[in-house]
One Martini backbone bead per residue (centre of mass of N, CA, C, O) as a GRO file, in nm:
protein
  493
    1MET     BB    1  12.726   5.116   9.268
    2THR     BB    2  12.529   4.975   9.483
    3PRO     BB    3  12.195   4.957   9.491
    4ARG     BB    4  11.992   5.050   9.779
    5PRO     BB    5  11.724   4.888   9.952
    6ALA     BB    6  11.456   4.870  10.057
    7SER     BB    7  11.248   4.940  10.253
    8GLY     BB    8  10.996   4.760  10.426
    9ARG     BB    9  10.802   4.999  10.393
   10ALA     BB   10  10.841   5.073  10.094
   11ALA     BB   11  10.741   4.771   9.967
   12ALA     BB   12  10.501   4.772  10.029
   13ALA     BB   13  10.381   5.026   9.923
   14ASP     BB   14  10.438   4.922   9.667
   15ARG     BB   15  10.229   4.674   9.670
   16LEU     BB   16  10.009   4.855   9.729
   17ALA     BB   17  10.040   5.032   9.482
   18ARG     BB   18  10.004   4.738   9.274
   19ALA     BB   19   9.738   4.610   9.405
   20ASP     BB   20   9.555   4.894   9.318
   21ARG     BB   21   9.592   4.822   8.990
   22SER     BB   22   9.492   4.539   9.045
   23ARG     BB   23   9.136   4.407   8.962
   24THR     BB   24   8.935   4.114   9.072
   25PHE     BB   25   8.613   4.017   8.882
   26PRO     BB   26   8.379   3.796   8.935
   27PRO     BB   27   8.158   3.661   8.818
   28LEU     BB   28   7.852   3.726   8.651
   29PRO     BB   29   7.548   3.758   8.674
   30ALA     BB   30   7.338   3.599   8.520
   31ARG     BB   31   7.013   3.774   8.278
   32PRO     BB   32   6.784   3.600   8.206
   33GLY     BB   33   6.571   3.790   7.985
   34ALA     BB   34   6.631   4.050   8.007
   35ARG     BB   35   6.549   4.389   7.921
   36GLY     BB   36   6.663   4.678   7.784
   37LEU     BB   37   6.956   4.909   7.954
   38PHE     BB   38   7.173   4.798   8.050
   39ALA     BB   39   7.262   4.967   8.179
   40GLU     BB   40   7.272   5.206   8.392
   41SER     BB   41   7.455   5.465   8.432
   42TRP     BB   42   7.570   5.669   8.209
   43TRP     BB   43   7.803   5.615   8.201
   44GLY     BB   44   7.740   5.312   8.091
   45SER     BB   45   7.644   5.355   7.845
   46ALA     BB   46   7.857   5.591   7.724
   47TRP     BB   47   8.006   5.339   7.693
   48LEU     BB   48   7.882   5.139   7.504
   49ASP     BB   49   7.848   5.381   7.298
   50ALA     BB   50   8.192   5.351   7.189
   51LEU     BB   51   8.085   5.076   7.089
   52GLU     BB   52   7.818   5.100   6.883
   53THR     BB   53   8.011   5.368   6.696
   54THR     BB   54   8.242   5.118   6.650
   55ALA     BB   55   8.107   4.925   6.526
   56LEU     BB   56   8.037   4.714   6.201
   57ASP     BB   57   7.835   4.526   6.358
   58SER     BB   58   7.565   4.445   6.482
   59ALA     BB   59   7.501   4.200   6.523
   60ARG     BB   60   7.694   4.097   6.717
   61LEU     BB   61   7.584   4.294   6.983
   62ALA     BB   62   7.381   4.087   6.988
   63ARG     BB   63   7.540   3.848   7.066
   64GLY     BB   64   7.691   3.942   7.292
   65ARG     BB   65   7.425   4.015   7.477
   66THR     BB   66   7.399   3.723   7.525
   67TYR     BB   67   7.623   3.710   7.657
   68ALA     BB   68   7.596   3.811   7.864
   69ARG     BB   69   7.305   3.796   7.979
   70ASP     BB   70   7.431   3.439   8.034
   71GLY     BB   71   7.736   3.421   8.155
   72HIS     BB   72   7.997   3.386   7.985
   73VAL     BB   73   8.174   3.597   8.165
   74ASP     BB   74   8.429   3.569   8.322
   75THR     BB   75   8.701   3.684   8.512
   76ILE     BB   76   8.802   3.990   8.556
   77ASN     BB   77   9.041   4.230   8.453
   78VAL     BB   78   9.199   4.589   8.549
   79THR     BB   79   9.421   4.793   8.420
   80PRO     BB   80   9.615   5.023   8.312
   81GLY     BB   81   9.472   4.981   7.985
   82ARG     BB   82   9.295   4.738   8.039
   83ILE     BB   83   9.098   4.418   7.945
   84VAL     BB   84   9.111   4.079   8.083
   85ALA     BB   85   8.889   3.784   7.966
   86THR     BB   86   8.684   3.527   7.968
   87VAL     BB   87   8.524   3.319   7.697
   88ARG     BB   88   8.226   3.190   7.636
   89GLY     BB   89   8.184   2.930   7.347
   90SER     BB   90   8.124   2.695   7.148
   91ARG     BB   91   8.373   2.556   7.264
   92PRO     BB   92   8.613   2.388   7.519
   93ARG     BB   93   8.772   2.712   7.523
   94PRO     BB   94   8.819   2.970   7.596
   95TYR     BB   95   8.854   3.313   7.551
   96SER     BB   96   9.109   3.565   7.488
   97VAL     BB   97   9.005   3.900   7.626
   98GLU     BB   98   9.124   4.215   7.541
   99ILE     BB   99   9.091   4.547   7.563
  100ARG     BB  100   9.192   4.900   7.575
  101LEU     BB  101   9.271   5.222   7.681
  102ARG     BB  102   9.349   5.549   7.651
  103THR     BB  103   9.594   5.656   7.960
  104LEU     BB  104   9.668   5.951   8.115
  105THR     BB  105   9.848   6.212   8.229
  106ASP     BB  106   9.967   6.387   8.442
  107GLN     BB  107   9.865   6.652   8.386
  108GLN     BB  108   9.547   6.505   8.349
  109TRP     BB  109   9.533   6.493   8.593
  110ASP     BB  110   9.627   6.749   8.810
  111GLY     BB  111   9.356   6.849   8.705
  112LEU     BB  112   9.139   6.694   8.727
  113LEU     BB  113   9.200   6.688   9.061
  114ASP     BB  114   9.133   6.998   9.083
  115SER     BB  115   8.915   7.021   9.094
  116ILE     BB  116   8.814   6.789   9.292
  117ALA     BB  117   8.851   6.949   9.524
  118ALA     BB  118   8.757   7.241   9.450
  119ASP     BB  119   8.473   7.019   9.446
  120PRO     BB  120   8.305   6.899   9.682
  121GLY     BB  121   8.060   6.797   9.513
  122ARG     BB  122   8.226   6.551   9.360
  123LEU     BB  123   8.384   6.397   9.561
  124THR     BB  124   8.072   6.297   9.697
  125ASP     BB  125   8.003   6.146   9.395
  126LEU     BB  126   8.200   5.990   9.442
  127LEU     BB  127   8.245   5.834   9.744
  128ALA     BB  128   7.903   5.759   9.643
  129LYS     BB  129   7.948   5.614   9.304
  130LYS     BB  130   7.936   5.887   9.152
  131LEU     BB  131   8.045   6.037   8.830
  132PRO     BB  132   8.016   6.321   8.773
  133HIS     BB  133   7.921   6.551   8.466
  134ALA     BB  134   8.149   6.717   8.485
  135LEU     BB  135   8.431   6.545   8.394
  136ALA     BB  136   8.374   6.475   8.174
  137GLU     BB  137   8.404   6.769   8.060
  138ASP     BB  138   8.670   6.719   8.048
  139GLU     BB  139   8.914   6.785   7.917
  140ALA     BB  140   9.058   6.428   7.988
  141ARG     BB  141   8.817   6.236   7.897
  142LEU     BB  142   8.762   5.967   8.049
  143LEU     BB  143   8.597   5.892   7.813
  144PRO     BB  144   8.500   5.742   7.591
  145GLY     BB  145   8.555   5.717   7.234
  146PRO     BB  146   8.543   5.693   6.909
  147GLY     BB  147   8.778   5.433   6.908
  148ASP     BB  148   8.900   5.404   7.204
  149LEU     BB  149   8.885   5.101   7.169
  150VAL     BB  150   9.051   4.814   7.183
  151PRO     BB  151   8.977   4.493   7.054
  152ARG     BB  152   9.046   4.174   7.130
  153CYS     BB  153   9.038   3.812   7.015
  154SER     BB  154   9.121   3.422   7.000
  155CYS     BB  155   8.930   3.406   6.753
  156PRO     BB  156   8.780   3.363   6.445
  157ASP     BB  157   8.728   3.635   6.434
  158HIS     BB  158   8.777   3.975   6.305
  159GLY     BB  159   8.511   4.155   6.415
  160ARG     BB  160   8.500   4.526   6.519
  161PRO     BB  161   8.380   4.335   6.744
  162CYS     BB  162   8.296   4.086   6.836
  163LYS     BB  163   8.122   3.866   7.008
  164HIS     BB  164   8.353   3.858   7.320
  165ALA     BB  165   8.399   4.193   7.330
  166ALA     BB  166   8.143   4.270   7.365
  167ALA     BB  167   8.065   4.164   7.579
  168LEU     BB  168   8.311   4.218   7.759
  169CYS     BB  169   8.158   4.536   7.746
  170PHE     BB  170   7.967   4.521   7.899
  171GLN     BB  171   8.010   4.400   8.198
  172VAL     BB  172   8.143   4.662   8.262
  173ALA     BB  173   7.935   4.860   8.279
  174ARG     BB  174   7.802   4.723   8.533
  175LEU     BB  175   8.129   4.774   8.673
  176LEU     BB  176   7.982   5.058   8.700
  177ASP     BB  177   7.742   5.060   8.795
  178ALA     BB  178   7.887   5.041   9.075
  179ASP     BB  179   8.205   5.161   8.994
  180PRO     BB  180   8.361   5.416   8.861
  181PHE     BB  181   8.692   5.339   8.967
  182VAL     BB  182   8.630   5.205   8.774
  183LEU     BB  183   8.769   5.416   8.526
  184LEU     BB  184   8.988   5.542   8.663
  185LEU     BB  185   9.208   5.306   8.644
  186MET     BB  186   9.180   5.262   8.306
  187ARG     BB  187   9.315   5.571   8.293
  188GLY     BB  188   9.561   5.542   8.544
  189ARG     BB  189   9.389   5.459   8.843
  190GLY     BB  190   9.338   5.424   9.197
  191GLU     BB  191   9.122   5.470   9.470
  192ARG     BB  192   9.411   5.497   9.677
  193GLU     BB  193   9.561   5.676   9.470
  194LEU     BB  194   9.363   5.934   9.446
  195LEU     BB  195   9.273   5.972   9.667
  196ASP     BB  196   9.504   6.100   9.851
  197ASP     BB  197   9.531   6.290   9.625
  198LEU     BB  198   9.312   6.430   9.752
  199SER     BB  199   9.412   6.524  10.027
  200ARG     BB  200   9.634   6.698   9.945
  201ARG     BB  201   9.453   6.900   9.829
  202ASN     BB  202   9.283   6.964  10.031
  203THR     BB  203   9.450   7.055  10.211
  204ALA     BB  204   9.570   7.284  10.007
  205HIS     BB  205   9.330   7.458   9.945
  206THR     BB  206   9.273   7.528  10.222
  207ALA     BB  207   9.445   7.655  10.319
  208ARG     BB  208   9.495   7.886  10.130
  209GLU     BB  209   9.195   8.017  10.192
  210THR     BB  210   9.313   8.051  10.535
  211ARG     BB  211   9.536   8.280  10.446
  212ALA     BB  212   9.393   8.457  10.268
  213HIS     BB  213   9.120   8.476  10.506
  214THR     BB  214   9.351   8.623  10.741
  215HIS     BB  215   9.529   8.881  10.535
  216ALA     BB  216   9.247   8.974  10.508
  217PRO     BB  217   9.121   9.259  10.544
  218ALA     BB  218   8.841   9.315  10.714
  219ALA     BB  219   8.639   9.459  10.565
  220THR     BB  220   8.669   9.205  10.264
  221ARG     BB  221   8.537   8.946  10.538
  222PRO     BB  222   8.359   8.769  10.530
  223PRO     BB  223   8.049   8.612  10.675
  224ARG     BB  224   8.006   8.454  10.931
  225HIS     BB  225   7.924   8.149  11.094
  226ARG     BB  226   7.762   8.168  11.428
  227ARG     BB  227   7.742   8.049  11.736
  228GLY     BB  228   7.510   8.109  12.011
  229PRO     BB  229   7.342   8.120  12.329
  230GLU     BB  230   7.133   8.303  12.251
  231ALA     BB  231   7.009   8.128  12.009
  232GLY     BB  232   7.029   7.836  12.036
  233GLY     BB  233   7.218   7.789  11.798
  234GLU     BB  234   7.200   7.904  11.583
  235THR     BB  235   7.313   8.080  11.259
  236ARG     BB  236   7.485   8.412  11.291
  237ASP     BB  237   7.602   8.707  11.194
  238ALA     BB  238   7.973   8.739  11.269
  239VAL     BB  239   8.154   9.020  11.320
  240THR     BB  240   8.383   9.333  11.375
  241ALA     BB  241   8.373   9.542  11.586
  242SER     BB  242   8.410   9.753  11.368
  243ASN     BB  243   8.080   9.659  11.201
  244ALA     BB  244   7.904   9.532  11.493
  245PRO     BB  245   7.860   9.493  11.749
  246ALA     BB  246   7.930   9.241  12.076
  247ASP     BB  247   7.883   8.986  12.087
  248PRO     BB  248   7.853   8.742  12.308
  249GLY     BB  249   7.908   8.446  12.140
  250VAL     BB  250   8.160   8.652  12.029
  251ALA     BB  251   8.487   8.738  12.054
  252PRO     BB  252   8.659   8.886  12.014
  253GLY     BB  253   8.805   8.829  11.815
  254GLU     BB  254   8.733   8.508  11.677
  255PRO     BB  255   8.808   8.313  11.762
  256GLY     BB  256   8.915   8.010  11.577
  257GLU     BB  257   8.993   8.140  11.408
  258PRO     BB  258   9.239   8.080  11.235
  259GLY     BB  259   9.539   8.242  11.381
  260GLU     BB  260   9.410   8.225  11.648
  261PRO     BB  261   9.301   8.342  11.933
  262GLU     BB  262   9.202   8.253  12.150
  263ALA     BB  263   8.968   8.343  12.504
  264PRO     BB  264   9.025   8.389  12.745
  265GLY     BB  265   8.849   8.158  12.900
  266ALA     BB  266   8.809   7.973  12.706
  267PRO     BB  267   8.647   7.650  12.626
  268PRO     BB  268   8.676   7.437  12.566
  269VAL     BB  269   8.614   7.110  12.279
  270GLY     BB  270   8.450   6.923  12.299
  271GLY     BB  271   8.454   6.526  12.291
  272VAL     BB  272   8.445   6.148  12.194
  273LEU     BB  273   8.606   5.907  12.138
  274ALA     BB  274   8.561   5.666  11.988
  275LYS     BB  275   8.613   5.440  12.158
  276ALA     BB  276   8.430   5.542  12.367
  277ALA     BB  277   8.213   5.500  12.183
  278LEU     BB  278   8.215   5.206  12.120
  279ALA     BB  279   8.270   5.024  12.385
  280ASP     BB  280   7.953   4.935  12.386
  281ARG     BB  281   7.880   4.811  12.145
  282PRO     BB  282   7.729   4.608  11.971
  283ARG     BB  283   7.820   4.249  11.911
  284PRO     BB  284   7.744   4.025  11.659
  285PRO     BB  285   7.759   3.760  11.599
  286LEU     BB  286   7.841   3.540  11.456
  287PRO     BB  287   7.813   3.318  11.171
  288PRO     BB  288   7.799   3.035  11.082
  289PRO     BB  289   7.932   2.809  10.929
  290LEU     BB  290   7.941   2.674  10.606
  291PRO     BB  291   7.900   2.320  10.448
  292ALA     BB  292   8.017   2.155  10.322
  293PRO     BB  293   8.006   2.055   9.968
  294ASP     BB  294   7.995   1.782   9.861
  295ARG     BB  295   8.176   1.836   9.613
  296PRO     BB  296   8.376   1.995   9.476
  297GLY     BB  297   8.432   2.138   9.197
  298SER     BB  298   8.571   2.283   8.855
  299PRO     BB  299   8.829   2.464   8.671
  300PRO     BB  300   8.818   2.675   8.444
  301ALA     BB  301   8.872   2.707   8.129
  302LEU     BB  302   9.070   2.843   7.928
  303PRO     BB  303   9.290   2.907   7.705
  304ASP     BB  304   9.421   2.838   7.424
  305ASP     BB  305   9.672   3.011   7.390
  306ASP     BB  306  10.053   3.055   7.258
  307SER     BB  307  10.112   3.338   7.465
  308LEU     BB  308  10.134   3.168   7.724
  309PRO     BB  309  10.333   3.140   8.050
  310PHE     BB  310  10.131   2.832   7.982
  311ASP     BB  311   9.971   2.563   8.061
  312PRO     BB  312   9.659   2.517   8.132
  313ALA     BB  313   9.631   2.209   8.185
  314ALA     BB  314   9.784   2.247   8.392
  315LEU     BB  315   9.679   2.428   8.577
  316GLU     BB  316   9.425   2.282   8.565
  317PHE     BB  317   9.496   2.054   8.725
  318LEU     BB  318   9.650   2.242   8.996
  319ALA     BB  319   9.338   2.346   9.051
  320ALA     BB  320   9.187   2.071   9.124
  321ASP     BB  321   9.354   2.031   9.319
  322ALA     BB  322   9.339   2.242   9.500
  323ALA     BB  323   9.026   2.154   9.553
  324ALA     BB  324   9.082   1.850   9.712
  325ARG     BB  325   9.262   1.995   9.884
  326ALA     BB  326   9.014   2.167  10.048
  327HIS     BB  327   8.784   2.004  10.110
  328ALA     BB  328   8.890   1.781  10.270
  329CYS     BB  329   8.995   2.059  10.481
  330VAL     BB  330   8.745   2.047  10.576
  331SER     BB  331   8.566   1.864  10.626
  332ALA     BB  332   8.804   1.808  10.875
  333ALA     BB  333   8.661   2.014  11.004
  334ALA     BB  334   8.367   1.980  10.984
  335SER     BB  335   8.423   1.772  11.207
  336PRO     BB  336   8.321   1.600  11.472
  337GLY     BB  337   8.492   1.503  11.782
  338HIS     BB  338   8.497   1.344  12.006
  339GLY     BB  339   8.241   1.502  12.229
  340GLY     BB  340   8.173   1.744  12.010
  341GLY     BB  341   8.448   1.843  11.920
  342ARG     BB  342   8.716   1.942  11.738
  343PRO     BB  343   8.949   1.784  11.588
  344PRO     BB  344   9.275   1.777  11.527
  345ALA     BB  345   9.461   1.954  11.390
  346HIS     BB  346   9.524   1.857  11.030
  347SER     BB  347   9.633   1.694  10.747
  348PRO     BB  348   9.551   1.473  10.513
  349PHE     BB  349   9.837   1.568  10.307
  350PRO     BB  350  10.069   1.427  10.315
  351ALA     BB  351  10.341   1.387  10.281
  352LEU     BB  352  10.561   1.367   9.969
  353PRO     BB  353  10.717   1.200   9.734
  354PRO     BB  354  10.733   1.278   9.403
  355TRP     BB  355  10.615   1.041   9.259
  356GLU     BB  356  10.362   1.006   9.440
  357ASP     BB  357  10.241   1.258   9.368
  358ALA     BB  358  10.220   1.222   9.138
  359ILE     BB  359  10.003   1.005   9.100
  360ARG     BB  360   9.809   1.147   9.256
  361LEU     BB  361   9.768   1.348   9.040
  362ALA     BB  362   9.619   1.199   8.826
  363ALA     BB  363   9.375   1.022   9.018
  364THR     BB  364   9.225   1.301   9.115
  365ALA     BB  365   9.254   1.493   8.852
  366HIS     BB  366   9.128   1.174   8.676
  367PRO     BB  367   8.918   0.921   8.787
  368THR     BB  368   8.881   0.804   8.551
  369ALA     BB  369   9.012   0.560   8.390
  370GLY     BB  370   9.027   0.609   8.139
  371LEU     BB  371   9.193   0.672   7.804
  372THR     BB  372   9.277   0.966   7.682
  373SER     BB  373   9.447   1.162   7.521
  374ALA     BB  374   9.525   1.361   7.778
  375THR     BB  375   9.596   1.125   7.961
  376ARG     BB  376   9.840   1.055   7.804
  377ALA     BB  377   9.934   1.338   7.774
  378LEU     BB  378  10.025   1.318   8.101
  379TYR     BB  379  10.215   1.015   8.121
  380ARG     BB  380  10.404   1.147   7.964
  381ASP     BB  381  10.539   1.350   8.137
  382LEU     BB  382  10.580   1.228   8.341
  383ALA     BB  383  10.733   0.990   8.244
  384ALA     BB  384  10.937   1.244   8.167
  385ALA     BB  385  10.998   1.348   8.461
  386THR     BB  386  10.989   1.006   8.596
  387GLY     BB  387  11.201   0.799   8.471
  388ARG     BB  388  10.958   0.634   8.353
  389THR     BB  389  10.703   0.507   8.215
  390THR     BB  390  10.377   0.446   8.104
  391THR     BB  391  10.257   0.179   8.207
  392ASP     BB  392  10.457   0.276   8.498
  393VAL     BB  393  10.225   0.496   8.561
  394ALA     BB  394   9.940   0.372   8.498
  395ARG     BB  395   9.943   0.183   8.699
  396SER     BB  396   9.991   0.339   9.000
  397VAL     BB  397   9.714   0.503   8.894
  398ALA     BB  398   9.550   0.234   9.023
  399ALA     BB  399   9.664   0.166   9.281
  400TRP     BB  400   9.595   0.473   9.403
  401ARG     BB  401   9.261   0.396   9.319
  402GLN     BB  402   9.270   0.142   9.494
  403GLY     BB  403   9.453   0.251   9.779
  404GLY     BB  404   9.662   0.497   9.749
  405PRO     BB  405   9.945   0.418   9.937
  406GLU     BB  406   9.928   0.162  10.022
  407GLY     BB  407   9.846   0.060   9.685
  408LEU     BB  408  10.149   0.169   9.573
  409ALA     BB  409  10.337  -0.015   9.793
  410LEU     BB  410  10.149  -0.312   9.696
  411LEU     BB  411  10.339  -0.308   9.352
  412ASP     BB  412  10.604  -0.265   9.518
  413THR     BB  413  10.653  -0.442   9.817
  414PRO     BB  414  10.657  -0.681   9.975
  415TRP     BB  415  10.557  -0.856  10.282
  416ASP     BB  416  10.553  -1.069  10.618
  417PRO     BB  417  10.287  -1.159  10.752
  418PRO     BB  418  10.177  -1.278  10.988
  419ALA     BB  419   9.996  -1.412  11.202
  420GLY     BB  420   9.668  -1.525  11.102
  421ASP     BB  421   9.493  -1.351  10.828
  422PHE     BB  422   9.679  -1.466  10.612
  423ASP     BB  423   9.561  -1.765  10.657
  424ARG     BB  424   9.275  -1.794  10.725
  425ALA     BB  425   9.241  -1.690  10.411
  426ARG     BB  426   9.236  -1.977  10.291
  427SER     BB  427   9.023  -2.114  10.409
  428ALA     BB  428   8.758  -1.952  10.330
  429LEU     BB  429   8.763  -1.997  10.052
  430LEU     BB  430   8.734  -2.302  10.052
  431ALA     BB  431   8.464  -2.241  10.230
  432ALA     BB  432   8.345  -2.071   9.920
  433ASP     BB  433   8.426  -2.233   9.667
  434LEU     BB  434   8.705  -2.136   9.596
  435PRO     BB  435   8.974  -2.077   9.468
  436ALA     BB  436   9.312  -2.221   9.514
  437LEU     BB  437   9.562  -2.009   9.670
  438ARG     BB  438   9.886  -1.944   9.666
  439PRO     BB  439  10.162  -1.839   9.866
  440ARG     BB  440  10.342  -1.546   9.908
  441HIS     BB  441  10.382  -1.345  10.124
  442ASN     BB  442  10.182  -1.099  10.031
  443HIS     BB  443  10.026  -1.359   9.838
  444LEU     BB  444   9.815  -1.483   9.654
  445THR     BB  445   9.813  -1.725   9.373
  446ASP     BB  446   9.656  -1.786   8.993
  447ALA     BB  447   9.767  -1.788   8.758
  448ASP     BB  448   9.643  -1.947   8.551
  449ARG     BB  449   9.418  -1.779   8.546
  450GLY     BB  450   9.507  -1.445   8.688
  451ILE     BB  451   9.535  -1.424   8.997
  452GLN     BB  452   9.512  -1.188   9.274
  453LEU     BB  453   9.611  -1.145   9.641
  454ARG     BB  454   9.654  -0.844   9.848
  455PHE     BB  455   9.786  -0.796  10.122
  456GLY     BB  456   9.773  -0.485  10.345
  457HIS     BB  457   9.858  -0.307  10.674
  458ASP     BB  458   9.539  -0.287  10.718
  459ASN     BB  459   9.377  -0.550  10.608
  460ARG     BB  460   9.355  -0.545  10.289
  461TRP     BB  461   9.238  -0.654   9.985
  462TYR     BB  462   9.369  -0.695   9.676
  463PRO     BB  463   9.332  -0.716   9.366
  464TYR     BB  464   9.417  -0.929   9.083
  465GLU     BB  465   9.532  -0.894   8.702
  466ALA     BB  466   9.597  -1.127   8.419
  467GLU     BB  467   9.696  -1.272   8.220
  468PRO     BB  468   9.794  -1.620   8.136
  469GLY     BB  469  10.059  -1.684   8.188
  470THR     BB  470  10.159  -1.427   8.403
  471GLN     BB  471  10.338  -1.110   8.559
  472ASP     BB  472  10.122  -0.897   8.475
  473TRP     BB  473  10.030  -0.688   8.729
  474TRP     BB  474   9.735  -0.550   8.830
  475PRO     BB  475   9.456  -0.316   8.983
  476THR     BB  476   9.173  -0.473   9.008
  477GLY     BB  477   8.925  -0.284   9.212
  478PRO     BB  478   8.843  -0.275   9.536
  479ALA     BB  479   8.925  -0.309   9.855
  480ASP     BB  480   8.904  -0.558  10.090
  481PRO     BB  481   8.823  -0.697  10.383
  482ASP     BB  482   8.729  -0.944  10.203
  483PRO     BB  483   8.848  -1.265  10.077
  484VAL     BB  484   8.600  -1.331   9.916
  485GLY     BB  485   8.538  -1.106   9.805
  486ALA     BB  486   8.756  -1.027   9.722
  487LEU     BB  487   8.755  -1.297   9.454
  488THR     BB  488   8.426  -1.285   9.363
  489THR     BB  489   8.498  -1.039   9.203
  490LEU     BB  490   8.722  -1.080   9.036
  491LEU     BB  491   8.560  -1.328   8.888
  492ALA     BB  492   8.282  -1.121   8.790
  493ARG     BB  493   8.481  -1.005   8.544
   0.00000   0.00000   0.00000
C-alpha cells in the first residue's frame, strides 16, 4: 500500500517547521579595540564560562577572542544541537568549524514549557528577549556546563578548542545577547514552534484555573477586582451577594465571570476593530532605493574540505557569476529610460547555448587574461565537459572577453558583409600609411606579419594575431569601431 501524499497545507507546515529549526546569521561586525567583557548578558557570560572552564590553553582562547573581535567569523548557521561557521585564519581558504551541543529530550521540554506557561513573568521575559534566571536553574539545564560544548575544526591544530572554534563560541555569545531563543534552538526547538506550544499550554492552564474557580464553593472563592461606575473606574473588591451588601457596579451573580451568563439588559462590551483603528493611520513614504555599487562584490572563500558534498571552487565560481548577473540587472533597472521613466524590464543576460554560457562563465568569473593554476584547471574541466580541447576553451574565452557573444561568433564563423564600411576600411588603412591587408569574407589579413582584422555584425573591428606564416589566430586587444585605431593598437603590441 503506497503512502498517501501529504496535503498542500501539511507540506507547507512541514517546510515552516524545518525552516524554524534552522537560523542563519550574517557575519557580525568587527569590534576592533573593544575591551572588557565580551558578552553583555548574564546568559551570554554563562555560555562563555562553559567554554573557558573546558579550554586547556588560555592562549588559544585569547587568540580566538581576537579573531572574533576582528571579524574573522563568517556566516553562522544554528540548528538543533549544532552550530556551524567558517572562520578565516592565516591560510587563503577559511576553516570549517562546528560546535556540538546536546539537545533536550521531549520529557525535559514538557517540564520546561509547563513551568514557563504557569508563570506569566517567565513568558514576558522571553518575549522581551531576556532569559529568566529560573529557567537556568531548571532541571532541564538550558545553559551548557563544563564539557557540554564539543568543538570540531578542519584546521591542523588539535587543541580543544582551537582558536577558530573559540572565535565561533565568542561570536555565538553575541548572538545569545541579542536573542536567547538562539539558545533554545540549540537545545532543539525553534522560536515559532515554542511560542505556538506555549500559547496552547497557557490557554489550557487558564482554562483549568477557570474551571477550578467556577466549581469552587462561593465561600472559598477568592475576592475579585471589578470596576464600579460610581468609583470612577477605580478597582475594588467584589464579593458575592451572600457575603457583602449589593454592589451597584456589579449585578448579582457577577456577570461576565467565565461560565456564568450576563445579567439581562447589561450593555454589550464595547470595542473597536483593529482594521477600523488603523484605517486612518498615516503611512510614511517608502525610502528611495539604494544606488547600485560600482562593481559586484566577491563571494567569500569557502573551506577546502574533502568532506564537503560539493566542489568549493565550483560554488565560488557560480556565486561570482550570480553576483555579476545581479549587479548587471540592478544597474539596468536603475538606469533612467527616455523621458526620465524606467526602461522596459528585460534581462541583460539573454539565454545562451551551453557552450557559449560555459565560455561566458569562464570569461566573467575570472576576468584576468593570465593563465593561473586555477584557470588551467577550469579550462581542463570545461574541455572535458564540452568535448573540446583546452586550447579551444582558452581561445574562446579570449574572444568573449574581446567582444562578448559577437566576439565568440566571429571566432569560428566568417560572413560576407555588404558593400560600405568594410570596403572603405582598406582605403582608410592605406591613407593612414598602414600595411595593406588582403580581404577575404569579413577578414582583412597580412599573413606574413601575422596580423588580422575581423569585421563584426556590430560594425566594430576585432584585432587578431598569429605567428607569422601560420593560421593559428588568437583574439588580441579590444574591438574598435575604427579600423585604423584597431590596426594601430595591434601593431603597437
